[in-house]
């Protein structure tokens, strides 16, 4: 196998893997429980982390300061108010810490945008520094 043939084959396999991941159908699920402002569990047991946002930590051992902990508890309450017992639609886009990362819609509206608009989360793209929840905003 020549080097250029290997590169062409690798590129083809890469492109095919992208198209098959993008072809995953959207799914629906009913919320069993809300873990925190950006993570919840479905009745099926699947854990979902909402893509493209970060919510403050709501557990004392994970929050970096008292302000983040307070914001995290508030974000969790807000997420529960929106999600408890509801059925959502989601598109799986990856995995992180044994959770499905997904774009989620609730009642036809983007859930990440809703959580950002009510102050429960901030925009965040993977591999970027996470928001500093300890600084006043």
Tab-separated table of C-alpha atoms in Angstrom:
chain	number	residue	atom	x	y	z
A	1	UNK	CA	0.000	0.000	0.000
A	2	UNK	CA	1.586	3.273	-1.065
A	3	UNK	CA	1.632	6.276	1.207
A	4	UNK	CA	-0.780	8.313	-0.947
A	5	UNK	CA	-3.217	5.380	-1.124
A	6	UNK	CA	-3.128	5.088	2.690
A	7	UNK	CA	-3.819	8.806	3.033
A	8	UNK	CA	-6.718	8.605	0.586
A	9	UNK	CA	-8.159	5.577	2.397
A	10	UNK	CA	-7.781	7.269	5.790
A	11	UNK	CA	-9.466	10.425	4.477
A	12	UNK	CA	-12.333	8.390	3.016
A	13	UNK	CA	-12.850	6.497	6.277
A	14	UNK	CA	-12.793	9.772	8.212
A	15	UNK	CA	-15.395	11.387	5.933
A	16	UNK	CA	-17.611	8.294	6.133
A	17	UNK	CA	-17.417	8.308	9.927
A	18	UNK	CA	-18.510	11.960	9.983
A	19	UNK	CA	-21.472	11.368	7.728
A	20	UNK	CA	-22.628	8.338	9.710
A	21	UNK	CA	-22.442	10.284	12.981
A	22	UNK	CA	-24.342	13.166	11.451
A	23	UNK	CA	-26.959	10.746	10.146
A	24	UNK	CA	-27.958	9.615	13.647
A	25	UNK	CA	-31.641	10.376	13.975
A	26	UNK	CA	-32.950	12.715	16.609
A	27	UNK	CA	-34.442	10.875	19.564
A	28	UNK	CA	-36.969	11.649	22.255
A	29	UNK	CA	-36.960	10.811	25.926
A	30	UNK	CA	-38.788	11.591	29.132
A	31	UNK	CA	-36.869	13.256	31.959
A	32	UNK	CA	-36.440	11.087	35.062
A	33	UNK	CA	-34.270	13.481	37.068
A	34	UNK	CA	-32.185	16.642	36.802
A	35	UNK	CA	-28.616	16.310	38.076
A	36	UNK	CA	-27.600	19.956	37.745
A	37	UNK	CA	-28.029	22.913	35.417
A	38	UNK	CA	-26.608	21.160	32.351
A	39	UNK	CA	-27.119	17.430	33.006
A	40	UNK	CA	-30.160	15.207	33.409
A	41	UNK	CA	-31.183	11.547	33.268
A	42	UNK	CA	-33.869	10.054	31.046
A	43	UNK	CA	-36.339	7.343	32.076
A	44	UNK	CA	-34.215	4.977	29.944
A	45	UNK	CA	-31.294	5.643	32.307
A	46	UNK	CA	-29.263	7.559	29.718
A	47	UNK	CA	-27.438	10.577	31.159
A	48	UNK	CA	-27.482	13.653	28.913
A	49	UNK	CA	-25.167	16.654	29.087
A	50	UNK	CA	-26.505	19.632	27.159
A	51	UNK	CA	-24.045	20.666	24.433
A	52	UNK	CA	-22.506	24.129	24.081
A	53	UNK	CA	-23.240	25.414	27.598
A	54	UNK	CA	-21.765	25.265	31.077
A	55	UNK	CA	-23.772	25.592	34.268
A	56	UNK	CA	-22.179	26.276	37.651
A	57	UNK	CA	-21.399	23.300	39.880
A	58	UNK	CA	-24.065	22.523	42.466
A	59	UNK	CA	-22.028	20.225	44.735
A	60	UNK	CA	-19.778	21.562	47.469
A	61	UNK	CA	-16.837	19.354	46.470
A	62	UNK	CA	-16.947	20.520	42.856
A	63	UNK	CA	-17.771	24.240	43.133
A	64	UNK	CA	-14.696	26.476	43.282
A	65	UNK	CA	-16.273	29.050	45.622
A	66	UNK	CA	-19.438	29.835	47.595
A	67	UNK	CA	-20.773	32.021	44.770
A	68	UNK	CA	-20.485	29.167	42.265
A	69	UNK	CA	-22.208	26.780	44.684
A	70	UNK	CA	-25.112	29.200	45.197
A	71	UNK	CA	-25.398	29.785	41.441
A	72	UNK	CA	-25.214	26.045	40.844
A	73	UNK	CA	-28.077	25.319	43.225
A	74	UNK	CA	-30.150	28.072	41.576
A	75	UNK	CA	-29.341	26.725	38.087
A	76	UNK	CA	-30.373	23.225	39.172
A	77	UNK	CA	-33.702	24.548	40.504
A	78	UNK	CA	-34.282	26.426	37.231
A	79	UNK	CA	-33.461	23.357	35.127
A	80	UNK	CA	-35.788	21.210	37.269
A	81	UNK	CA	-38.607	23.730	36.842
A	82	UNK	CA	-38.177	23.537	33.058
A	83	UNK	CA	-37.558	19.798	32.697
A	84	UNK	CA	-39.099	17.680	35.467
A	85	UNK	CA	-41.283	15.008	33.889
A	86	UNK	CA	-41.138	16.589	30.422
A	87	UNK	CA	-40.372	14.872	27.137
A	88	UNK	CA	-37.437	16.295	25.205
A	89	UNK	CA	-36.034	15.807	21.728
A	90	UNK	CA	-32.261	15.431	21.394
A	91	UNK	CA	-29.503	14.844	18.891
A	92	UNK	CA	-26.492	12.920	20.183
A	93	UNK	CA	-23.209	14.562	19.206
A	94	UNK	CA	-20.664	12.918	21.501
A	95	UNK	CA	-19.727	11.504	24.896
A	96	UNK	CA	-18.128	13.062	27.972
A	97	UNK	CA	-17.603	11.560	31.450
A	98	UNK	CA	-19.969	8.634	30.745
A	99	UNK	CA	-22.685	10.988	29.535
A	100	UNK	CA	-24.201	11.564	26.129
A	101	UNK	CA	-23.515	15.097	24.902
A	102	UNK	CA	-26.535	16.286	22.958
A	103	UNK	CA	-28.302	19.252	21.454
A	104	UNK	CA	-31.657	19.332	23.200
A	105	UNK	CA	-35.011	20.907	22.384
A	106	UNK	CA	-37.975	21.303	24.701
A	107	UNK	CA	-41.340	22.292	23.249
A	108	UNK	CA	-39.566	22.997	19.951
A	109	UNK	CA	-37.125	25.495	21.514
A	110	UNK	CA	-33.376	25.094	21.993
A	111	UNK	CA	-32.821	24.202	25.659
A	112	UNK	CA	-29.260	25.575	25.804
A	113	UNK	CA	-30.475	28.988	24.597
A	114	UNK	CA	-33.293	28.957	27.161
A	115	UNK	CA	-30.932	28.144	30.033
A	116	UNK	CA	-28.552	30.899	28.917
A	117	UNK	CA	-31.411	33.414	28.618
A	118	UNK	CA	-32.553	32.808	32.204
A	119	UNK	CA	-28.988	32.970	33.565
A	120	UNK	CA	-28.763	29.288	34.528
A	121	UNK	CA	-25.882	28.645	32.103
A	122	UNK	CA	-23.325	30.372	29.913
A	123	UNK	CA	-22.182	29.553	26.372
A	124	UNK	CA	-19.245	27.139	26.340
A	125	UNK	CA	-17.554	25.149	23.600
A	126	UNK	CA	-15.571	22.034	24.481
A	127	UNK	CA	-11.841	22.467	24.837
A	128	UNK	CA	-12.292	26.144	25.702
A	129	UNK	CA	-11.759	27.500	29.226
A	130	UNK	CA	-14.917	27.094	31.290
A	131	UNK	CA	-16.686	30.218	32.526
A	132	UNK	CA	-15.506	31.608	35.864
A	133	UNK	CA	-18.593	31.351	38.060
A	134	UNK	CA	-16.751	32.893	41.029
A	135	UNK	CA	-16.443	36.302	39.371
A	136	UNK	CA	-19.377	38.682	39.605
A	137	UNK	CA	-21.140	39.259	36.334
